[in-house]
Amino acid sequence: MDPSDQARVRAHGAADSDTRPMAAEVAVRAIIDRLPAVLYVADVGVGGRWHYISPSATEILGFAPAQWLGDTGLWARQVHPDDRERVFDREDDLLEPSVPEEYRMLHRDGSTVWVRDEAALVTDEEGNSRWHGVMSDITDRKLAEAELERRAEQQAAVARLGERALEGTEVAALMHDALEEAARILGVELGAVLEAPPDRSAPILKAGLGLESAPARRRKVPDAVAAKLTGQIEGRDGHWGVLWLGTAVQREFGAADVDFVQALANILADAIQQRGTEDDIRYQALHDPLTGLPNRVLFMDRLGHALSRPGAEVAVVLLDIDNFKLVNDSLGHSAGDELLMEIAPRLQGALRPSDTIARLGGDEFVVLLEQIPHARAAMRVAERMVAAFEVPFQLSAGEHFAKASLGIAIADGSDSVPASLVRDADAAMYQAKSNGRGGFEVFDRAMRIRTVARLSLENDLRRALEREELRVEYQPIVSLKDGSITSVETLVRWQHPERGLVPPGDFIAVAEECGLIEPIGRWVLEQACIQAAQWHGVRPDARPLGISVNLSVRQLTQRDLEATVAQALARSGIEPSSLCLEITESVLLEEPDSISEMITRVSRLGVRFVLDDFGTGYSSLAYLTRLPIDGLKVDRSFVEELGCDERSTAITTAIVRMAQALSLEVTAEGVETERQALALAELRCELAQGFYFHRPLAAAAISELLAAAAPREATSA
Ligand code: C2E
Ligand code: CA
Ligand code: CA
C-alpha cells in the first residue's frame, strides 16, 4: 500500500466517523488486518519505541504486536545482518525520510522476508516526531526478480562458455571455466568434471574446484555433501561422465539450476566429442592417426630414455616398404593407407610386447629393441619382420604382395644419440634396398661413408641438368641376318665435374628415389628424338633408323607421360613408329591398372614398347598378351652363357621360341663374342646388341657408322 492509499484510508475513516463511527472503525481494522503489510507508528531512531503495529506483523514477521511494543531492540535485531548498515544509516539520517526502502528482515523462524518500508515523519501537537509507516511483504516479488536475474546470469554464463568453446579453447580450460561459472552463479563451493571409464572403474577427475587438498592423482569428490547437482556429459560413444557441483550447506536447487548445469555439461560434451579430452589431444600429438602407432616424437623420446639407462643394450630397426610410391601412384592413396594399416598389426605381431614400434611417416616404420645383447638377436627380430610380409595383404583393390627393406643399428655403449642411431639404421636400410629388396642389413661404418656419398650425389644430380653435365650415347642394335644397324638404344651418361663419368647404374636409382628421373627422362627422350630426326634427314631414302629410349617405373606413373611423348614426337617430327620405349618387367610386377592403361594410351600414339631385361624378373607371359608389347630384350645373363651352359641355352631357346610364337620381336642383349652371335643366329633371333658389334657411342660416331653403311645398303636395295 502506498502512502496516498493510507492517507485515503485515514481520510475516509475521519469523514465517516460522524455517521457510522463504530462500523467504519471495524471495517478499517478488518482491512488493516488482512493487508499483506504491517502498519506501524514508531519513534525515530534505531532503538525507538513502537507505539502501534498492526496484527499482520505476527504472520509476516513472526512476532505479535505486544512483542514489538514491549521490546525497543526487536526491529534492529530482526533486520537482516547484511542490510543493517544501509538501513540504520538511513534511520539516523532524516534528510530523505519518505524514500521507500527495500530490505530484508529475519522472520522469527529464521527465514528471510523482503519488506518495502515506507514511512512518513509525522509531528503531533506535542511536537513529537514519529514514523507512520507501512512495511509490505515483497518476498515473492524479490525472489521472482532474483530468479530472473539468476536466469539471465546463467544464460550469459552458458553463452560465454559456448563462445570460449567455439574459439577453440582447450577442453581442460573449458572444464575449469564451466566449474567456475557454475560455482559462482549457483553459490556452491565444490565442483568437478568426472570421466566415467567404460570399464566401470572409479571415475577419473578431469577438473576440480575446491578439491585441492588431496594430491592431484588421488583427488576425489567428497562422498557426503549437503546438496549436489550434476549434469550429464555425453561422449562420442555414449555416456562420458558428469559435471558435478556440491555444497556443504543444505539447500535446494530449482529446475532452472538443473537446466543451467546441464547446459554447461552439453557444451563440454560437444567440445569433448569434437576434440577429445586433453589426454586425447596429447595422445594425438604423439601417435600416428592412421595406424595408431607412436609417432616420431614419441619414438625419439622413448629411444632417448632407453639409451640413457645404464648398461642399455639398444637396437633400432628401420623398415621401409619397397615400391610404396608405386602403390600410391597407381592404386591411389587410399590403397596406400590401407596397406599401411594392415602392415602395422603384422609388425606388432612379430615383436615382443616390450618393443616399441612407431611410424616415422610415409612408408617408414621403426622399432626400438631393448635388452638386445648382440646383433644376432636384432637380426632374428628383423627376420620375423621380413616374414610378416610373406602372406599377401587384402586390400579393397584386391590382394597385394608387398615387401620391405630393413636396416639395423646397434647402440654402441654411451655415445649413441637417438638421432644418429636412427640415421644409421636408415643407411643400413638403404644398403638393404640396393642389395635387392625384401631383406635387411646391419649398419657398419662403411655404410655411413656410402650414405654421405649418396646424399652428395643426390645434391649434385639436382644441378646436373642445369649445368648440362648429362649427355647421351647410342648403342647400335643390329640385324643378325645382315649385320646392318636397324636402331640405336639411347643410354644416358653423367659427366661429373669431380667424379668423372658416372654410369647410369650409379645414379638412375638415386634419380628415381628423389624424383629427378622425370626431368632427366624427359630430357633424354627429347635428345633422342631430335637426334633421330637428324639421322633421318641425312638419309631420307633409307629405312628410318629406330631409336630406343629407356623408361623408368616412375615415369610410367606420371600422368603427363603421354603428353611428354607426344611433344617429343611433334618437336622432332619423327615417325612415331621409329620410337621404341623400353620398360622393365618389374614395372608390371604388381600390374597396377594405371600403368597398363598408360602403356596402352602411349602406344596409341603409334610408339612401340619392348620389355627390357627379359628373364630376370617375374617372366609372366600373361601381360605379354594383355599389353601392347611389340618385343622383348633377352637379358645379358642368358646370352652370356649361351653355348656354354645347357640350362641357359635351353631357357634362351625357350624365350626366343615363345616370342616368335607370340609374334614378338626378339633382341639379344650383351652379345660379346662371335660364338654368342652365331648361337643366336642359329636360334633365328633377329636382333642383337652388344660390345661384339658396337659399344655405346656418341652421336657423331653413330653418324659415321651410318654414313659408312649407306652405300652398302643402297647397293643391296
Ligand atoms: P639397359 O637398358 O639394359 O642397357 C644396356 C646396358 O648394357 C648398357 O649399360 C650398356 O652399356 C650395357 N651393354 C651393352 N652391350 C654390352 C655388352 O656386350 N656387355 C656388357 N657387359 N654390357 C653391355 P649402361 O649404359 O651402363 O646402362 C645401364 C642401365 O641404366 C640400362 O640398362 C638402363 O636400365 C639404365 N639406363 C641407361 N640410360 C637410361 C635412361 O636414359 N633412362 C633410364 N630410365 N634408364 C637408363
Ligand atoms: Ca634398355
Ligand atoms: Ca637391358
mmCIF file with all atom_site columns, N, CA and C in Angstrom, residues 35-74:
data_model
loop_
_atom_site.group_PDB
_atom_site.id
_atom_site.type_symbol
_atom_site.label_atom_id
_atom_site.label_alt_id
_atom_site.label_comp_id
_atom_site.label_asym_id
_atom_site.label_entity_id
_atom_site.label_seq_id
_atom_site.pdbx_PDB_ins_code
_atom_site.Cartn_x
_atom_site.Cartn_y
_atom_site.Cartn_z
_atom_site.occupancy
_atom_site.B_iso_or_equiv
_atom_site.pdbx_formal_charge
_atom_site.auth_seq_id
_atom_site.auth_comp_id
_atom_site.auth_asym_id
_atom_site.auth_atom_id
_atom_site.pdbx_PDB_model_num
ATOM 1   N N  . LEU A 1 35 ? -4.340 -6.869  5.336  1.00 0.00 ? 35 LEU A N  1
ATOM 2   C CA . LEU A 1 35 ? -3.322 -6.358  4.416  1.00 0.00 ? 35 LEU A CA 1
ATOM 3   C C  . LEU A 1 35 ? -2.048 -7.208  4.488  1.00 0.00 ? 35 LEU A C  1
ATOM 4   N N  . PRO A 1 36 ? -1.407 -7.452  3.379  1.00 0.00 ? 36 PRO A N  1
ATOM 5   C CA . PRO A 1 36 ? -0.119 -8.158  3.419  1.00 0.00 ? 36 PRO A CA 1
ATOM 6   C C  . PRO A 1 36 ? 0.962  -7.158  3.811  1.00 0.00 ? 36 PRO A C  1
ATOM 7   N N  . ALA A 1 37 ? 0.674  -6.348  4.776  1.00 0.00 ? 37 ALA A N  1
ATOM 8   C CA . ALA A 1 37 ? 1.596  -5.301  5.181  1.00 0.00 ? 37 ALA A CA 1
ATOM 9   C C  . ALA A 1 37 ? 1.415  -5.016  6.660  1.00 0.00 ? 37 ALA A C  1
ATOM 10  N N  . VAL A 1 38 ? 2.420  -4.458  7.233  1.00 0.00 ? 38 VAL A N  1
ATOM 11  C CA . VAL A 1 38 ? 2.390  -4.125  8.653  1.00 0.00 ? 38 VAL A CA 1
ATOM 12  C C  . VAL A 1 38 ? 2.316  -2.602  8.764  1.00 0.00 ? 38 VAL A C  1
ATOM 13  N N  . LEU A 1 39 ? 1.307  -2.124  9.420  1.00 0.00 ? 39 LEU A N  1
ATOM 14  C CA . LEU A 1 39 ? 1.232  -0.677  9.655  1.00 0.00 ? 39 LEU A CA 1
ATOM 15  C C  . LEU A 1 39 ? 1.861  -0.407  11.004 1.00 0.00 ? 39 LEU A C  1
ATOM 16  N N  . TYR A 1 40 ? 2.520  0.697   11.124 1.00 0.00 ? 40 TYR A N  1
ATOM 17  C CA . TYR A 1 40 ? 3.156  0.954   12.416 1.00 0.00 ? 40 TYR A CA 1
ATOM 18  C C  . TYR A 1 40 ? 3.305  2.433   12.710 1.00 0.00 ? 40 TYR A C  1
ATOM 19  N N  . VAL A 1 41 ? 3.456  2.721   13.959 1.00 0.00 ? 41 VAL A N  1
ATOM 20  C CA . VAL A 1 41 ? 3.814  4.067   14.424 1.00 0.00 ? 41 VAL A CA 1
ATOM 21  C C  . VAL A 1 41 ? 4.973  3.855   15.382 1.00 0.00 ? 41 VAL A C  1
ATOM 22  N N  . ALA A 1 42 ? 6.104  4.497   15.096 1.00 0.00 ? 42 ALA A N  1
ATOM 23  C CA . ALA A 1 42 ? 7.275  4.255   15.935 1.00 0.00 ? 42 ALA A CA 1
ATOM 24  C C  . ALA A 1 42 ? 8.089  5.524   16.105 1.00 0.00 ? 42 ALA A C  1
ATOM 25  N N  . ASP A 1 43 ? 8.816  5.576   17.187 1.00 0.00 ? 43 ASP A N  1
ATOM 26  C CA . ASP A 1 43 ? 9.701  6.713   17.422 1.00 0.00 ? 43 ASP A CA 1
ATOM 27  C C  . ASP A 1 43 ? 10.851 6.679   16.419 1.00 0.00 ? 43 ASP A C  1
ATOM 28  N N  . VAL A 1 44 ? 11.378 7.860   16.153 1.00 0.00 ? 44 VAL A N  1
ATOM 29  C CA . VAL A 1 44 ? 12.511 7.952   15.249 1.00 0.00 ? 44 VAL A CA 1
ATOM 30  C C  . VAL A 1 44 ? 13.764 7.377   15.926 1.00 0.00 ? 44 VAL A C  1
ATOM 31  N N  . GLY A 1 45 ? 14.615 6.778   15.134 1.00 0.00 ? 45 GLY A N  1
ATOM 32  C CA . GLY A 1 45 ? 15.874 6.254   15.695 1.00 0.00 ? 45 GLY A CA 1
ATOM 33  C C  . GLY A 1 45 ? 15.857 4.744   15.782 1.00 0.00 ? 45 GLY A C  1
ATOM 34  N N  . VAL A 1 46 ? 17.049 4.155   15.689 1.00 0.00 ? 46 VAL A N  1
ATOM 35  C CA . VAL A 1 46 ? 17.173 2.699   15.627 1.00 0.00 ? 46 VAL A CA 1
ATOM 36  C C  . VAL A 1 46 ? 16.562 2.029   16.855 1.00 0.00 ? 46 VAL A C  1
ATOM 37  N N  . GLY A 1 47 ? 16.760 2.590   18.050 1.00 0.00 ? 47 GLY A N  1
ATOM 38  C CA . GLY A 1 47 ? 16.214 1.955   19.249 1.00 0.00 ? 47 GLY A CA 1
ATOM 39  C C  . GLY A 1 47 ? 14.897 2.561   19.708 1.00 0.00 ? 47 GLY A C  1
ATOM 40  N N  . GLY A 1 48 ? 14.188 3.232   18.734 1.00 0.00 ? 48 GLY A N  1
ATOM 41  C CA . GLY A 1 48 ? 12.966 3.939   19.104 1.00 0.00 ? 48 GLY A CA 1
ATOM 42  C C  . GLY A 1 48 ? 11.833 3.028   19.563 1.00 0.00 ? 48 GLY A C  1
ATOM 43  N N  . ARG A 1 49 ? 10.934 3.603   20.348 1.00 0.00 ? 49 ARG A N  1
ATOM 44  C CA . ARG A 1 49 ? 9.812  2.832   20.859 1.00 0.00 ? 49 ARG A CA 1
ATOM 45  C C  . ARG A 1 49 ? 8.742  2.655   19.797 1.00 0.00 ? 49 ARG A C  1
ATOM 46  N N  . TRP A 1 50 ? 8.015  1.544   19.853 1.00 0.00 ? 50 TRP A N  1
ATOM 47  C CA . TRP A 1 50 ? 6.933  1.272   18.928 1.00 0.00 ? 50 TRP A CA 1
ATOM 48  C C  . TRP A 1 50 ? 5.622  1.578   19.625 1.00 0.00 ? 50 TRP A C  1
ATOM 49  N N  . HIS A 1 51 ? 4.825  2.405   18.963 1.00 0.00 ? 51 HIS A N  1
ATOM 50  C CA . HIS A 1 51 ? 3.562  2.812   19.581 1.00 0.00 ? 51 HIS A CA 1
ATOM 51  C C  . HIS A 1 51 ? 2.403  2.018   19.047 1.00 0.00 ? 51 HIS A C  1
ATOM 52  N N  . TYR A 1 52 ? 2.505  1.643   17.826 1.00 0.00 ? 52 TYR A N  1
ATOM 53  C CA . TYR A 1 52 ? 1.449  0.818   17.235 1.00 0.00 ? 52 TYR A CA 1
ATOM 54  C C  . TYR A 1 52 ? 2.087  -0.078  16.182 1.00 0.00 ? 52 TYR A C  1
ATOM 55  N N  . ILE A 1 53 ? 1.543  -1.284  16.092 1.00 0.00 ? 53 ILE A N  1
ATOM 56  C CA . ILE A 1 53 ? 1.918  -2.160  14.972 1.00 0.00 ? 53 ILE A CA 1
ATOM 57  C C  . ILE A 1 53 ? 0.721  -3.043  14.667 1.00 0.00 ? 53 ILE A C  1
ATOM 58  N N  . SER A 1 54 ? 0.409  -3.189  13.441 1.00 0.00 ? 54 SER A N  1
ATOM 59  C CA . SER A 1 54 ? -0.811 -3.917  13.086 1.00 0.00 ? 54 SER A CA 1
ATOM 60  C C  . SER A 1 54 ? -0.613 -5.420  13.299 1.00 0.00 ? 54 SER A C  1
ATOM 61  N N  . PRO A 1 55 ? -1.734 -6.138  13.543 1.00 0.00 ? 55 PRO A N  1
ATOM 62  C CA . PRO A 1 55 ? -1.640 -7.580  13.872 1.00 0.00 ? 55 PRO A CA 1
ATOM 63  C C  . PRO A 1 55 ? -0.986 -8.428  12.776 1.00 0.00 ? 55 PRO A C  1
ATOM 64  N N  . SER A 1 56 ? -1.011 -7.929  11.538 1.00 0.00 ? 56 SER A N  1
ATOM 65  C CA . SER A 1 56 ? -0.402 -8.739  10.470 1.00 0.00 ? 56 SER A CA 1
ATOM 66  C C  . SER A 1 56 ? 1.099  -8.971  10.708 1.00 0.00 ? 56 SER A C  1
ATOM 67  N N  . ALA A 1 57 ? 1.695  -8.203  11.623 1.00 0.00 ? 57 ALA A N  1
ATOM 68  C CA . ALA A 1 57 ? 3.114  -8.408  11.965 1.00 0.00 ? 57 ALA A CA 1
ATOM 69  C C  . ALA A 1 57 ? 3.357  -9.827  12.455 1.00 0.00 ? 57 ALA A C  1
ATOM 70  N N  . THR A 1 58 ? 2.356  -10.392 13.118 1.00 0.00 ? 58 THR A N  1
ATOM 71  C CA . THR A 1 58 ? 2.504  -11.747 13.645 1.00 0.00 ? 58 THR A CA 1
ATOM 72  C C  . THR A 1 58 ? 2.777  -12.739 12.511 1.00 0.00 ? 58 THR A C  1
ATOM 73  N N  . GLU A 1 59 ? 1.972  -12.600 11.440 1.00 0.00 ? 59 GLU A N  1
ATOM 74  C CA . GLU A 1 59 ? 2.149  -13.552 10.346 1.00 0.00 ? 59 GLU A CA 1
ATOM 75  C C  . GLU A 1 59 ? 3.380  -13.233 9.518  1.00 0.00 ? 59 GLU A C  1
ATOM 76  N N  . ILE A 1 60 ? 3.553  -11.942 9.232  1.00 0.00 ? 60 ILE A N  1
ATOM 77  C CA . ILE A 1 60 ? 4.620  -11.574 8.306  1.00 0.00 ? 60 ILE A CA 1
ATOM 78  C C  . ILE A 1 60 ? 5.999  -11.736 8.931  1.00 0.00 ? 60 ILE A C  1
ATOM 79  N N  . LEU A 1 61 ? 6.137  -11.333 10.207 1.00 0.00 ? 61 LEU A N  1
ATOM 80  C CA . LEU A 1 61 ? 7.478  -11.362 10.806 1.00 0.00 ? 61 LEU A CA 1
ATOM 81  C C  . LEU A 1 61 ? 7.618  -12.332 11.978 1.00 0.00 ? 61 LEU A C  1
ATOM 82  N N  . GLY A 1 62 ? 6.478  -12.932 12.395 1.00 0.00 ? 62 GLY A N  1
ATOM 83  C CA . GLY A 1 62 ? 6.561  -13.959 13.429 1.00 0.00 ? 62 GLY A CA 1
ATOM 84  C C  . GLY A 1 62 ? 6.435  -13.441 14.865 1.00 0.00 ? 62 GLY A C  1
ATOM 85  N N  . PHE A 1 63 ? 6.436  -12.132 15.022 1.00 0.00 ? 63 PHE A N  1
ATOM 86  C CA . PHE A 1 63 ? 6.314  -11.573 16.371 1.00 0.00 ? 63 PHE A CA 1
ATOM 87  C C  . PHE A 1 63 ? 4.986  -10.820 16.485 1.00 0.00 ? 63 PHE A C  1
ATOM 88  N N  . ALA A 1 64 ? 4.262  -11.027 17.604 1.00 0.00 ? 64 ALA A N  1
ATOM 89  C CA . ALA A 1 64 ? 2.955  -10.396 17.817 1.00 0.00 ? 64 ALA A CA 1
ATOM 90  C C  . ALA A 1 64 ? 3.138  -8.919  18.196 1.00 0.00 ? 64 ALA A C  1
ATOM 91  N N  . PRO A 1 65 ? 2.097  -8.093  17.957 1.00 0.00 ? 65 PRO A N  1
ATOM 92  C CA . PRO A 1 65 ? 2.215  -6.658  18.278 1.00 0.00 ? 65 PRO A CA 1
ATOM 93  C C  . PRO A 1 65 ? 2.733  -6.389  19.682 1.00 0.00 ? 65 PRO A C  1
ATOM 94  N N  . ALA A 1 66 ? 2.296  -7.174  20.667 1.00 0.00 ? 66 ALA A N  1
ATOM 95  C CA . ALA A 1 66 ? 2.726  -6.930  22.042 1.00 0.00 ? 66 ALA A CA 1
ATOM 96  C C  . ALA A 1 66 ? 4.248  -7.029  22.178 1.00 0.00 ? 66 ALA A C  1
ATOM 97  N N  . GLN A 1 67 ? 4.838  -7.952  21.417 1.00 0.00 ? 67 GLN A N  1
ATOM 98  C CA . GLN A 1 67 ? 6.290  -8.129  21.489 1.00 0.00 ? 67 GLN A CA 1
ATOM 99  C C  . GLN A 1 67 ? 7.022  -6.918  20.903 1.00 0.00 ? 67 GLN A C  1
ATOM 100 N N  . TRP A 1 68 ? 6.464  -6.384  19.846 1.00 0.00 ? 68 TRP A N  1
ATOM 101 C CA . TRP A 1 68 ? 7.081  -5.195  19.229 1.00 0.00 ? 68 TRP A CA 1
ATOM 102 C C  . TRP A 1 68 ? 6.997  -4.001  20.189 1.00 0.00 ? 68 TRP A C  1
ATOM 103 N N  . LEU A 1 69 ? 5.811  -3.832  20.761 1.00 0.00 ? 69 LEU A N  1
ATOM 104 C CA . LEU A 1 69 ? 5.615  -2.657  21.616 1.00 0.00 ? 69 LEU A CA 1
ATOM 105 C C  . LEU A 1 69 ? 6.463  -2.748  22.868 1.00 0.00 ? 69 LEU A C  1
ATOM 106 N N  . GLY A 1 70 ? 6.733  -3.975  23.336 1.00 0.00 ? 70 GLY A N  1
ATOM 107 C CA . GLY A 1 70 ? 7.456  -4.149  24.587 1.00 0.00 ? 70 GLY A CA 1
ATOM 108 C C  . GLY A 1 70 ? 8.967  -4.260  24.428 1.00 0.00 ? 70 GLY A C  1
ATOM 109 N N  . ASP A 1 71 ? 9.455  -4.328  23.185 1.00 0.00 ? 71 ASP A N  1
ATOM 110 C CA . ASP A 1 71 ? 10.902 -4.578  23.005 1.00 0.00 ? 71 ASP A CA 1
ATOM 111 C C  . ASP A 1 71 ? 11.464 -3.571  21.999 1.00 0.00 ? 71 ASP A C  1
ATOM 112 N N  . THR A 1 72 ? 12.094 -2.534  22.478 1.00 0.00 ? 72 THR A N  1
ATOM 113 C CA . THR A 1 72 ? 12.571 -1.474  21.586 1.00 0.00 ? 72 THR A CA 1
ATOM 114 C C  . THR A 1 72 ? 13.700 -1.956  20.661 1.00 0.00 ? 72 THR A C  1
ATOM 115 N N  . GLY A 1 73 ? 14.393 -3.022  21.028 1.00 0.00 ? 73 GLY A N  1
ATOM 116 C CA . GLY A 1 73 ? 15.520 -3.511  20.214 1.00 0.00 ? 73 GLY A CA 1
ATOM 117 C C  . GLY A 1 73 ? 15.122 -4.548  19.181 1.00 0.00 ? 73 GLY A C  1
ATOM 118 N N  . LEU A 1 74 ? 13.851 -4.969  19.207 1.00 0.00 ? 74 LEU A N  1
ATOM 119 C CA . LEU A 1 74 ? 13.425 -6.082  18.348 1.00 0.00 ? 74 LEU A CA 1
ATOM 120 C C  . LEU A 1 74 ? 13.647 -5.803  16.862 1.00 0.00 ? 74 LEU A C  1
#
